[in-house]
Coordinates of C-alpha atoms (C1' of nucleotides) in Angstrom, one line a residue:
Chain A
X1 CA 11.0 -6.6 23.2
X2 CA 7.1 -6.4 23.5
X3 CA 5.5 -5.2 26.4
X4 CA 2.2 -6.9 27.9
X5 CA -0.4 -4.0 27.7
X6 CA 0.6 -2.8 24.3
X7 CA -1.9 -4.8 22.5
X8 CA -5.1 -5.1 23.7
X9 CA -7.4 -8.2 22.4
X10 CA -9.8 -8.0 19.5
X11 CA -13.3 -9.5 18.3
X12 CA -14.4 -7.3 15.5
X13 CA -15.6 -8.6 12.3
X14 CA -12.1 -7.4 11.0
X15 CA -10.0 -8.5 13.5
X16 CA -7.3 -8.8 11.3
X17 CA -6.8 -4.9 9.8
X18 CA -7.6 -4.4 13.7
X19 CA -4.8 -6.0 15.1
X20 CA -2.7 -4.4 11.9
X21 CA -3.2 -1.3 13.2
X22 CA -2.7 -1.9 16.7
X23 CA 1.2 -3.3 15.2
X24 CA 1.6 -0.8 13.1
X25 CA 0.9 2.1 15.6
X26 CA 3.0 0.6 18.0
X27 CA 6.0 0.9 15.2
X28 CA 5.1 4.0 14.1
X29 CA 4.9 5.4 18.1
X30 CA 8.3 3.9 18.6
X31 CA 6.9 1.4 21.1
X32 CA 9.0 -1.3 18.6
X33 CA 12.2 -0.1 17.1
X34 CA 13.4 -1.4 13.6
X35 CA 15.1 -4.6 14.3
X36 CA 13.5 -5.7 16.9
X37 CA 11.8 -9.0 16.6
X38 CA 7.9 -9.3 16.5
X39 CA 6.6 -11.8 19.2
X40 CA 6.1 -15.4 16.9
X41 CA 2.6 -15.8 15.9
X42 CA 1.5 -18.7 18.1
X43 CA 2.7 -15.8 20.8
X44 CA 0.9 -13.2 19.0
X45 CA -2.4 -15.6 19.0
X46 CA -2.4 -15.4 22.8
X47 CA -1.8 -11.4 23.1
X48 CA -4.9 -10.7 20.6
X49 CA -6.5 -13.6 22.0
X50 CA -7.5 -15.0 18.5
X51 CA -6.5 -17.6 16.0
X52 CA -3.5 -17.9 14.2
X53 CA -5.0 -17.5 11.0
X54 CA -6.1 -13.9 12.1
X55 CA -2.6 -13.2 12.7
X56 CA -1.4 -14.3 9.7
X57 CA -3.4 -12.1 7.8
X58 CA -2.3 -8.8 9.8
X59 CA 0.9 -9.6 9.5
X60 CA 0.4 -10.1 5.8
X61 CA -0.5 -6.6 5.9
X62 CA 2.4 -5.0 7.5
X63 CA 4.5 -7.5 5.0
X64 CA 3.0 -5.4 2.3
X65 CA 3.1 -2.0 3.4
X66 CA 6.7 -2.5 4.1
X67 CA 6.7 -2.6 7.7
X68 CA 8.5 -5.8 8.6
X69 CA 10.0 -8.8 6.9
X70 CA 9.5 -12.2 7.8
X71 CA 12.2 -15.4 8.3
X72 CA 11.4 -19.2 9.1
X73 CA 13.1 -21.4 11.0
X74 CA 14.1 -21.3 14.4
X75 CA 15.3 -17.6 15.3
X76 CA 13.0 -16.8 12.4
X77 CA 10.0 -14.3 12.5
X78 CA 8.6 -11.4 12.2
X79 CA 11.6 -8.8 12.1
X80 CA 10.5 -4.6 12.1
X81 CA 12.0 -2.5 9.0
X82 CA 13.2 0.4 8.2
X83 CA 10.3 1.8 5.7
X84 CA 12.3 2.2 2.3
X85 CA 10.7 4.8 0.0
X86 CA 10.1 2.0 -3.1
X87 CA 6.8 0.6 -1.0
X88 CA 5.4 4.0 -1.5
X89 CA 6.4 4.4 -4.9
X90 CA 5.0 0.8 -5.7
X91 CA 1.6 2.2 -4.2
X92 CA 1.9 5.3 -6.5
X93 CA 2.8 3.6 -9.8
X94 CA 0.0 0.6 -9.1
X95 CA -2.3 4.0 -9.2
X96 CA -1.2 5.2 -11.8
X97 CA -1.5 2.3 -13.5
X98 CA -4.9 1.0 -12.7
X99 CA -6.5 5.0 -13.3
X100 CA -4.6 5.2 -16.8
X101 CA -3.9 8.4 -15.9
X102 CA -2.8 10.2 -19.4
X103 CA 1.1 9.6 -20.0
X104 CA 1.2 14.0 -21.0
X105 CA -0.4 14.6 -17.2
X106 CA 3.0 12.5 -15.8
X107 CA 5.1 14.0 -18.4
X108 CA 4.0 17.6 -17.4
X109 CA 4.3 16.2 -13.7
X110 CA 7.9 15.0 -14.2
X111 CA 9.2 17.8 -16.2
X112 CA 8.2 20.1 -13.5
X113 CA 9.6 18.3 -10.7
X114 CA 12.6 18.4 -13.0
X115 CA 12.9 22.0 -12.9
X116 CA 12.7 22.4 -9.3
X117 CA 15.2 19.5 -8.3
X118 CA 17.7 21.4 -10.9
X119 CA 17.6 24.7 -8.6
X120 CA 18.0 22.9 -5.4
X121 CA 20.5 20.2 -6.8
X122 CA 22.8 23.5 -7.9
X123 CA 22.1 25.2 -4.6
X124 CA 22.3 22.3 -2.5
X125 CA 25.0 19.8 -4.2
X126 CA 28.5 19.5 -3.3
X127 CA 31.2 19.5 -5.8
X128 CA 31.5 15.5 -4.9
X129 CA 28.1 15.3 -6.1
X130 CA 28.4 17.4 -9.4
X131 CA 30.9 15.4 -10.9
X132 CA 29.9 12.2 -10.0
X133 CA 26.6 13.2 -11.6
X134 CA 28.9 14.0 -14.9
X135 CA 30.9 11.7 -14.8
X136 CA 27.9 9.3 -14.8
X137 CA 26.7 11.0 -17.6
X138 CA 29.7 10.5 -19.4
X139 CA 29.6 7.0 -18.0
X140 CA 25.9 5.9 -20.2
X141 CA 27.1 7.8 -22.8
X142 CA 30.0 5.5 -23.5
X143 CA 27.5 3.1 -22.8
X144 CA 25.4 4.4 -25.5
X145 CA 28.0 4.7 -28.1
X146 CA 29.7 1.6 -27.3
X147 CA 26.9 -1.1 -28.4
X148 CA 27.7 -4.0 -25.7
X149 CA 25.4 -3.1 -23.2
X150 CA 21.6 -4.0 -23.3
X151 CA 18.9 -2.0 -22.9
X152 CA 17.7 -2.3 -19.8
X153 CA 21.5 -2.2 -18.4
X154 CA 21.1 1.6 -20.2
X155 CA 17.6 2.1 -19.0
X156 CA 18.9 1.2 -15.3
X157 CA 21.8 3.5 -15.5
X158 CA 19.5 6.3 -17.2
X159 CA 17.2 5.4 -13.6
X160 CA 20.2 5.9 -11.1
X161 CA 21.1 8.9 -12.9
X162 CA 17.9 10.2 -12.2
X163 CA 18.0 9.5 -8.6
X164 CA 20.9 10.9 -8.4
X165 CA 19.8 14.2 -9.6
X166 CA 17.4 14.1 -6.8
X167 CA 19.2 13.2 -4.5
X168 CA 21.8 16.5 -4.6
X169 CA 18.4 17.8 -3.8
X170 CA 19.3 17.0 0.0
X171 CA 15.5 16.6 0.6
X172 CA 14.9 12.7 0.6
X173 CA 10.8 13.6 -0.7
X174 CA 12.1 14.6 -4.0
X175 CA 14.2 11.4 -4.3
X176 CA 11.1 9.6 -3.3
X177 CA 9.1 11.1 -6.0
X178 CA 11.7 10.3 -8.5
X179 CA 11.3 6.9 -7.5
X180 CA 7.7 6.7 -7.9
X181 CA 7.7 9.0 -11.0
X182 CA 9.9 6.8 -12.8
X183 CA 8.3 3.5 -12.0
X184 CA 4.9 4.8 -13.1
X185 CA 7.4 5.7 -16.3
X186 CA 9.1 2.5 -16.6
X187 CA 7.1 0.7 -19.2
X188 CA 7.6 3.8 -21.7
X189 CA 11.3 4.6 -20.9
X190 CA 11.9 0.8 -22.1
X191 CA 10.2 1.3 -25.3
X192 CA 11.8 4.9 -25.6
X193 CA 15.3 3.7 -25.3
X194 CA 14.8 1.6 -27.9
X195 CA 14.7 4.2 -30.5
X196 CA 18.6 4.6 -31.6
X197 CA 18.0 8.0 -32.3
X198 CA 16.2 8.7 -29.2
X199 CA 18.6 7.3 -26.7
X200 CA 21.7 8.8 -28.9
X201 CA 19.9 11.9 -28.0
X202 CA 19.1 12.0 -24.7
X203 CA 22.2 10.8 -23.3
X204 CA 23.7 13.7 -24.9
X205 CA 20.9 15.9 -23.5
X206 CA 21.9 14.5 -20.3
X207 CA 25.8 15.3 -20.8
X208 CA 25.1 19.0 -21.5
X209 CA 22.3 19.0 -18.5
X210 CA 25.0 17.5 -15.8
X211 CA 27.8 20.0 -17.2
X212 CA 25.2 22.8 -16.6
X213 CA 24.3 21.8 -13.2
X214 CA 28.1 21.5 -12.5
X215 CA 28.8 25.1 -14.0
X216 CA 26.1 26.3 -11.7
X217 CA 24.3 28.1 -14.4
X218 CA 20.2 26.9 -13.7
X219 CA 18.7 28.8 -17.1
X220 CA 20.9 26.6 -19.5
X221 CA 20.6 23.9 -17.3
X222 CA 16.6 24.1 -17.1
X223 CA 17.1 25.1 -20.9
X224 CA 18.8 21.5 -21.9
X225 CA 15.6 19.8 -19.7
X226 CA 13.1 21.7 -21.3
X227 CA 13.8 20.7 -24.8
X228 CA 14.6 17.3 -23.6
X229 CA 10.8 17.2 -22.9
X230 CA 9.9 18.5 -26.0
X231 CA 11.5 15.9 -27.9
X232 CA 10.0 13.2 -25.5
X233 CA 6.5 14.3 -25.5
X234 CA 7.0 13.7 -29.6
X235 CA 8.5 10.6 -29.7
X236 CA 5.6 9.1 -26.6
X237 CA 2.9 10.2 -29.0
X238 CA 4.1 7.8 -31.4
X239 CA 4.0 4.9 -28.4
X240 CA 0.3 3.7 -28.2
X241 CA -0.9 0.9 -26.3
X242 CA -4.0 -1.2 -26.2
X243 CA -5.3 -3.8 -24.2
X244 CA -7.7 -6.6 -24.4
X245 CA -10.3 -8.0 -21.7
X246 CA -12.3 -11.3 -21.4
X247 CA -15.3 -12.6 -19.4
X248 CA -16.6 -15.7 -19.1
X249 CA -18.9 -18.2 -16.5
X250 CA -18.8 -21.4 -14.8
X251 CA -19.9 -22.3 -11.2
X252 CA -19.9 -25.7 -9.2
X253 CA -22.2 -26.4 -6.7
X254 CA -20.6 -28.2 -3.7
X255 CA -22.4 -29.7 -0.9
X256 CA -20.5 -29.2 2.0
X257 CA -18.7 -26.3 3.6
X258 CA -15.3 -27.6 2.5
X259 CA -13.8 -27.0 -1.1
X260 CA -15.3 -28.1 -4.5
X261 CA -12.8 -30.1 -5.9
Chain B
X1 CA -16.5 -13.1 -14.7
X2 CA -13.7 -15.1 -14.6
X3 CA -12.3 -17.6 -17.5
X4 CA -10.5 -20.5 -16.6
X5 CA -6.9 -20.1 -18.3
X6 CA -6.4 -16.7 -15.7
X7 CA -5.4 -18.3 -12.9
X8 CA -2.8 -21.0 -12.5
X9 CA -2.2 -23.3 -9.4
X10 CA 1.1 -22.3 -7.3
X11 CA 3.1 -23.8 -4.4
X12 CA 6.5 -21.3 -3.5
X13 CA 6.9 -20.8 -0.5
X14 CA 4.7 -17.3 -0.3
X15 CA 1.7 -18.4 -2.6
X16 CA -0.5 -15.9 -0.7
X17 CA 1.5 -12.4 -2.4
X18 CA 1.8 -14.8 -5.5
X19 CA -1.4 -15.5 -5.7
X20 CA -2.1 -11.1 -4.7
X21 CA 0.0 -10.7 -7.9
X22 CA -2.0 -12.9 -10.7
X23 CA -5.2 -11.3 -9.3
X24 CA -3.5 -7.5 -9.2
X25 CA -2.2 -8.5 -12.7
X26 CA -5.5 -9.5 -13.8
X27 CA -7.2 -6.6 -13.0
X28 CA -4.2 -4.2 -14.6
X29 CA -4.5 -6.4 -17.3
X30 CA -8.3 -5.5 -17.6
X31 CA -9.4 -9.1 -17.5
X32 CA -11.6 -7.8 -14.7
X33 CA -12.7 -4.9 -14.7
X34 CA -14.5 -2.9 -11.6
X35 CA -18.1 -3.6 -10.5
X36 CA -17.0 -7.4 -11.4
X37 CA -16.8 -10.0 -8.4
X38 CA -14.2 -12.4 -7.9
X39 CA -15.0 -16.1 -7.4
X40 CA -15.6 -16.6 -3.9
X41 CA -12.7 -18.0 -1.5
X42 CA -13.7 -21.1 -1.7
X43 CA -13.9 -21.5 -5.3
X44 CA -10.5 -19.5 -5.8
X45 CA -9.2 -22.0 -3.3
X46 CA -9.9 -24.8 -6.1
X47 CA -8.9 -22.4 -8.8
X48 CA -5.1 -22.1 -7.1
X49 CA -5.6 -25.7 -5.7
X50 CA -4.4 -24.0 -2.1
X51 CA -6.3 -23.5 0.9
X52 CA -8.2 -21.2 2.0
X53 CA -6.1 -19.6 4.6
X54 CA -3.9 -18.8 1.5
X55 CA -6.5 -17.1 -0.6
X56 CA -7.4 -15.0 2.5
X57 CA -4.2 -13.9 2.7
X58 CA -4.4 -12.9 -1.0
X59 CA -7.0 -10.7 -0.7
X60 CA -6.2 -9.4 2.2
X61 CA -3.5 -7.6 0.6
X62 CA -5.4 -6.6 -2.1
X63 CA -7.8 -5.3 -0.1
X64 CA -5.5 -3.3 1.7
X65 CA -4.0 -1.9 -1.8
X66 CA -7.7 -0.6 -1.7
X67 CA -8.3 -2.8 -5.4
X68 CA -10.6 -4.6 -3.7
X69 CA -13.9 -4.4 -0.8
X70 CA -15.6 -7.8 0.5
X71 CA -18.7 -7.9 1.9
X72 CA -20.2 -10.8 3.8
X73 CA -23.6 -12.7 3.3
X74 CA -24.8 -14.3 0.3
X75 CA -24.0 -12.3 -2.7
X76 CA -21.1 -11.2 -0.7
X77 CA -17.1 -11.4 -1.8
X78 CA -14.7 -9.6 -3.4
X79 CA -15.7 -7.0 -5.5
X80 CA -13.3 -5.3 -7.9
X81 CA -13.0 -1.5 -7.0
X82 CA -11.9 1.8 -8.5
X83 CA -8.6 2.5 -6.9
X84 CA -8.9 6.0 -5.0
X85 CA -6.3 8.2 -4.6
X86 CA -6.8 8.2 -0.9
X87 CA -4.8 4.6 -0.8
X88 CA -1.2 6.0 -2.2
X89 CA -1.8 9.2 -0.1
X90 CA -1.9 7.0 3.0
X91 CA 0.6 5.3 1.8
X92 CA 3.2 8.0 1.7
X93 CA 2.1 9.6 4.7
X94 CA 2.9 6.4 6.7
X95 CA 6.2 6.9 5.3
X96 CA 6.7 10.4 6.2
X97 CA 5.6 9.3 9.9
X98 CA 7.9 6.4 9.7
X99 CA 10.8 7.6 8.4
X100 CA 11.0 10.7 10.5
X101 CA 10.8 13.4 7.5
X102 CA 12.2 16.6 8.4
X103 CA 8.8 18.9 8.6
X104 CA 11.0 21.7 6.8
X105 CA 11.4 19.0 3.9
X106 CA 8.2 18.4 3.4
X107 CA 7.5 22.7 3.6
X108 CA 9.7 22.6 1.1
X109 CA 8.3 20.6 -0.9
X110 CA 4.6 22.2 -0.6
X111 CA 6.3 25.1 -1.1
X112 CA 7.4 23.5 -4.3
X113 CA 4.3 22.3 -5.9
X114 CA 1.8 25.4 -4.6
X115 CA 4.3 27.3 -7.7
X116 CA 3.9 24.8 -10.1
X117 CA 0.4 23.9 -9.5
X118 CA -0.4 28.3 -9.6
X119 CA 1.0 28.7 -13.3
X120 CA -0.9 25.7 -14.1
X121 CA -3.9 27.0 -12.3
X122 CA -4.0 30.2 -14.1
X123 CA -3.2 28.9 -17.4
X124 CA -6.0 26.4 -17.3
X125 CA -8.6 27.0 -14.4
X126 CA -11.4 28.0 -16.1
X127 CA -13.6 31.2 -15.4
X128 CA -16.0 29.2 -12.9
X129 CA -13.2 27.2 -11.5
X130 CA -10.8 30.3 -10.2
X131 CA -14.5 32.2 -8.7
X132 CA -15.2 29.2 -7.2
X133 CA -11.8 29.2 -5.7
X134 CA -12.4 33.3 -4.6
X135 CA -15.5 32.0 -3.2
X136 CA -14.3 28.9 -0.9
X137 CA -11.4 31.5 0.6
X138 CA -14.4 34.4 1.5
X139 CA -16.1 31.6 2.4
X140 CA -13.4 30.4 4.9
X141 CA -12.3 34.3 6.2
X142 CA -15.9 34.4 7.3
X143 CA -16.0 31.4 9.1
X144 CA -12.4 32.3 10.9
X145 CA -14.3 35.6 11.8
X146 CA -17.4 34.1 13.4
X147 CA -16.4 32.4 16.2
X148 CA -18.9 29.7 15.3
X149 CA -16.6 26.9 13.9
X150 CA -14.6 24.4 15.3
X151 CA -11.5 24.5 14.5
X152 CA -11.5 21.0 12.5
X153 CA -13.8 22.7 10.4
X154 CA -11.3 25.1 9.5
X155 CA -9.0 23.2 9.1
X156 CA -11.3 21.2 6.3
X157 CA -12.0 24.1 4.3
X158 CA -8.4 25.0 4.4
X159 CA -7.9 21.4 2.7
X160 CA -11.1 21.3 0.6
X161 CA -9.3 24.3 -0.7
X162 CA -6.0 23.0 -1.3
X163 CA -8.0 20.1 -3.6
X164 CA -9.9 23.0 -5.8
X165 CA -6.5 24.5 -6.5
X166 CA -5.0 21.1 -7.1
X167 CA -7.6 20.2 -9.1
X168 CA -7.9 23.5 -11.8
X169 CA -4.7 22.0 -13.1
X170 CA -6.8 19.5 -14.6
X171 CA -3.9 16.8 -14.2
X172 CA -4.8 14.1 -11.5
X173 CA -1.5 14.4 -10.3
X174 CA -1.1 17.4 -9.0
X175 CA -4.3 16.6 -6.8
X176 CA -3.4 13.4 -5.7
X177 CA 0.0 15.0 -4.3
X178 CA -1.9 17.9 -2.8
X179 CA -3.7 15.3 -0.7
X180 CA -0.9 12.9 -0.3
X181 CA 1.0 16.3 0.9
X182 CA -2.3 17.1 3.2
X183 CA -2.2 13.8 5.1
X184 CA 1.3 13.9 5.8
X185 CA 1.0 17.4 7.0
X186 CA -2.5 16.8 8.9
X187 CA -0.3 16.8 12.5
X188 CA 0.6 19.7 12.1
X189 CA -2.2 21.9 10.6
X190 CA -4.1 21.4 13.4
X191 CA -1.6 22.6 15.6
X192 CA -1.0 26.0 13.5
X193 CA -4.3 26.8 13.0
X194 CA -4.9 26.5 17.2
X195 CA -3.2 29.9 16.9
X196 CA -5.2 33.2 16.6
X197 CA -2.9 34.9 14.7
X198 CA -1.7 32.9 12.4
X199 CA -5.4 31.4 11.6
X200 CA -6.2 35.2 10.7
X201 CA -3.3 36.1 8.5
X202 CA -3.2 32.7 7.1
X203 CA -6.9 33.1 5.4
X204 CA -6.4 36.4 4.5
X205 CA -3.5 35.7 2.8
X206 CA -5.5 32.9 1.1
X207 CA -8.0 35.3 -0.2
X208 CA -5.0 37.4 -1.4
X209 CA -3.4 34.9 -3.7
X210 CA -7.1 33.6 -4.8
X211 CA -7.6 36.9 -6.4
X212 CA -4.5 37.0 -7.7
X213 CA -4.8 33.9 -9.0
X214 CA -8.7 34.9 -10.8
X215 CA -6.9 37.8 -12.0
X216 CA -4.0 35.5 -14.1
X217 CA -1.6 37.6 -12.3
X218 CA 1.3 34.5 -11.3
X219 CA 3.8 36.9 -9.9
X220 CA 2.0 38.3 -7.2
X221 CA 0.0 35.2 -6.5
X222 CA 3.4 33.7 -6.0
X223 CA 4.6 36.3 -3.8
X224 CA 1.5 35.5 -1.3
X225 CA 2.4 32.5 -1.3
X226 CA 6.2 33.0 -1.0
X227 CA 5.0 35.3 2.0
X228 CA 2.9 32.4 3.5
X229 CA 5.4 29.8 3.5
X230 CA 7.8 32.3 5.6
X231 CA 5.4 32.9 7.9
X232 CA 4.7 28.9 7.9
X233 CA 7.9 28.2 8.6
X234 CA 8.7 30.7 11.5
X235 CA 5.3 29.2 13.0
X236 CA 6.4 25.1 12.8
X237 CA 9.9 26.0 14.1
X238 CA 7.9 26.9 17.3
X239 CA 6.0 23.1 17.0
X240 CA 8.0 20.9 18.7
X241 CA 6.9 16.8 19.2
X242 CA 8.4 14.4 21.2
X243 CA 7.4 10.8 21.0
X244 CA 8.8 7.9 24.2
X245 CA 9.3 4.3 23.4
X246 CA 9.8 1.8 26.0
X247 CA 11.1 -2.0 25.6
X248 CA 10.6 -4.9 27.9
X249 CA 10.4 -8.5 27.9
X250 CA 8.7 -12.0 28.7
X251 CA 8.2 -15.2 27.6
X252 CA 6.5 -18.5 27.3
X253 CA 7.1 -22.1 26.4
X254 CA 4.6 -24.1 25.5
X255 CA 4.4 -27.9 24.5
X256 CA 2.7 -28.2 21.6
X257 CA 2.5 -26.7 18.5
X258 CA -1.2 -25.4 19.6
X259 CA -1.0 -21.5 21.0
X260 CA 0.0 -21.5 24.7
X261 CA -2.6 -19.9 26.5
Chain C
dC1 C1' -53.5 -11.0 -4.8
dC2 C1' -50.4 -9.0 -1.8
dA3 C1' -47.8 -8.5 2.3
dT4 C1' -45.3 -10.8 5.7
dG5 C1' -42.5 -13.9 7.6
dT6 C1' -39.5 -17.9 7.6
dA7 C1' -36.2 -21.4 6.0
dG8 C1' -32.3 -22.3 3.5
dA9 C1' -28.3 -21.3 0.8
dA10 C1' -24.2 -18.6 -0.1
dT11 C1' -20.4 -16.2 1.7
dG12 C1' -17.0 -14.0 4.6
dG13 C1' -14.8 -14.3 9.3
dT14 C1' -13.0 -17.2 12.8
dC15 C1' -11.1 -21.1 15.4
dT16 C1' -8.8 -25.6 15.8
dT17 C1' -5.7 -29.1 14.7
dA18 C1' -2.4 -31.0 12.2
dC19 C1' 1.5 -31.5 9.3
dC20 C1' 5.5 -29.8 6.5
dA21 C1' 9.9 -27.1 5.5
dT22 C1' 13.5 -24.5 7.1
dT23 C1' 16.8 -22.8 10.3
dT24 C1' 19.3 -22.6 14.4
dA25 C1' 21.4 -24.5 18.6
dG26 C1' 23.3 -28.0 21.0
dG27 C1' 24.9 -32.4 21.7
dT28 C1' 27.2 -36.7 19.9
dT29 C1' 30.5 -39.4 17.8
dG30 C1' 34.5 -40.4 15.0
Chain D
dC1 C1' 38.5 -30.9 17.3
dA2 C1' 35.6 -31.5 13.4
dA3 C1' 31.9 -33.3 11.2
dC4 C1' 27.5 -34.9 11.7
dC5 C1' 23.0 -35.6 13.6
dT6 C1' 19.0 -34.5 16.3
dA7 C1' 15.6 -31.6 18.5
dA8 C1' 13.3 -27.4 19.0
dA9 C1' 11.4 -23.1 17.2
dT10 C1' 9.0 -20.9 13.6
dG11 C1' 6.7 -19.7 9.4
dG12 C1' 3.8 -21.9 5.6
dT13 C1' 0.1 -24.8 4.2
dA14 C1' -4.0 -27.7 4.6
dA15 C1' -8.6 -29.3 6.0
dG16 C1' -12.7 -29.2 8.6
dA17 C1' -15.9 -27.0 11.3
dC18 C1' -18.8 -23.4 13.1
dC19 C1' -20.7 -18.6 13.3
dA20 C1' -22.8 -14.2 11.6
dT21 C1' -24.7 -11.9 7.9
dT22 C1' -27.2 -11.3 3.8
dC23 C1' -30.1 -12.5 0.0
dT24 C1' -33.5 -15.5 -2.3
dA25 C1' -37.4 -18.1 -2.6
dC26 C1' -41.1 -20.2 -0.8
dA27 C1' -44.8 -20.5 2.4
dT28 C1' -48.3 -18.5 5.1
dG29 C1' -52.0 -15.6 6.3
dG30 C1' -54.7 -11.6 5.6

DNA sequence: CCATGTAGAATGGTCTTACCATTTAGGTTG
DNA sequence: CAACCTAAATGGTAAGACCATTCTACATGG
């Protein structure tokens, strides 16, 4: 449980991202281990020394970043998690988003990463992993070719083959940034897969990539991946978006402190 | 500013991240665009017909997200912002420190993108960009020479550097790993450069590949850098950390549903 | 006329109190 | 013994008040 001197109260004109941090270094110092339960906020409002509303707020941050989750009812809470790497890639694919960052810059990100997970996948993956990465190749192919399956049940199983990949990698960053990579990707791979000819295509391209990396031979491997990107940075220039944006005005003017309506 | 029709009244159980989300969406969506202010709490609080503890809550995590920056007084509130890529490099350096990242991972993975940016680099830094990058390193054996700099000094041009490189790819994403790499390293490049000799060789082989790079000559740039990373990673198997945690226990029961102090 | 100061409004930040919904634990009753 | 019910704990929401800060606008005096 909590110790009394690990907080320390707080009256800045942030109190909240204050008493955030104070949490949050605690977790990240080890002082609270995952699992462990999070004094109550009516508890927490005596520790800091502040109102519950204050509380609320910082633990509203640690909610987003990932760091605990939160129960009600009695035994309920604030409970310390173990920090999964899809905050992170949320973070990473709300910037992309939001700095319309030029699809060819992720493209030319991705296929790079590509390359370098391919090595260490061959160096580093274990015959278990090889041909389970096949067979799941094999696995959307059928997929493919068999037309009962929607697309985004193809698009998902495109995904896990992905982090698959990565994960033979044996180096849980590059799984991370397959995460975020794809995220930042998924509104394109859904319009992608929607070409017939596309996704006939690149499930195939992903047969003969997965045999490669099987075989153990890296050039054809990195061969099948480079002309995979070739095809995709044709079809994406054909994918154009736009996007609208409105402004308006109105204002009340309300004569007490309370709400306007 | 804002229309009407954006916003719609909610009541689940967590209307604080659903309320985070319409405002996120909206400003994805380009209904607001940076520079523009939000209503003010109290007016969003009529908006979302909640109350105001809610809509604090709200932008509390958007703040945190870094979309956002309030300021108080009249005039004050919440001001949409241009998203930096400081927030997602936070981000995944608080999950490197929470999830305990092997250090020889994350080498790796520098080790990784320093190739991949380097090709890039020489294939698209322009004439003033790769000088300026031959400059920053002379600029950076000198101040390792004269005694005259601290060391976080040195440690800043060594990541000030790291950015130039980063940025001649001329894709944002290569940079925005570069610093997202940097912060999760930070620990320990303090700690490395401490020592004499490896503060030295380490600029001097800096100033090695910088040349190579101005020159367009990959493979030997490459090669410094291979050389540098085997050097690095003799250097951090001598860094050792060791972190305590400590668990204890006590507890209250108040009365009321008031705090209990 | 201009500079200076002052009062007021707008706004975020905080605190308090209250009530609701959910969940668990424990007791009660058939 | 099982089913049910009640009470306590806890997070979620609401409303009202007050403070500190900041800007605007008006008044005041030179």
């Amino acid at each position: 449980m909590i110790t009394d001197k690990i907080f320390v109260p707080v009256k800045a004109g942030r109190a909240g991202e204050e008493i955030a941090l104070q949490i949050q270094a605690a977790i990240l110092n080890g002082d609270i281990v995952p699992g462990e339960k999070l004094p109550s906020e009516r508890e927490l409002q005596c520790l800091f020394k502040t109102g519950r509303g204050v509380i609320r707020e910082a633990l509203q941050v640690l909610r987003q970043k990932g760091l605990i989750e939160t129960y009600k009812g009695s035994k309920g809470g604030a409970y310390i998690k173990n920090l999964e790497v899809v905050n992170v890639s949320e973070s990473f694919a709300l910037f992309l988003k939001q700095s319309h960052t030029d699809p060819m810059h992720l493209i030319e990100f991705r296929e790079s990463i590509d390359y370098i997970i391919t090595d260490l996948a061959i160096a580093r993956g274990t015959a278990d992993e090889k041909s389970l990465l096949v067979r799941k190749t094999e696995a959307l192919a059928k997929a493919v070719k068999g037309n009962g399956s929607s697309l985004e049940t193809l698009v998902e199983l495109d995904k896990d083959l992905n982090i698959i990949f990565a994960k033979m990698t044996h180096n849980s960053i590059f799984e991370w940034i397959m995460r975020a990579v794809q995220l930042g990707f998924s509104s394109m791979d859904n319009a992608l897969y929607e070409d017939l000819e596309y996704r006939t295509y690149a499930v195939e391209n992903w047969r003969n990539t997965a045999r490669e990396i099987a075989a153990s031979d890296p050039i054809k491997a990195k061969s099948y991946i480079s002309y995979h990107y070739m095809i995709l940075r044709k079809k994406v220039l054909l994918i154009t978006n736009s996007s609208s944006l409105q402004v308006n005005d109105n204002h009340e003017q309300p004569d007490t402190d309370s709400a306007c309506c």
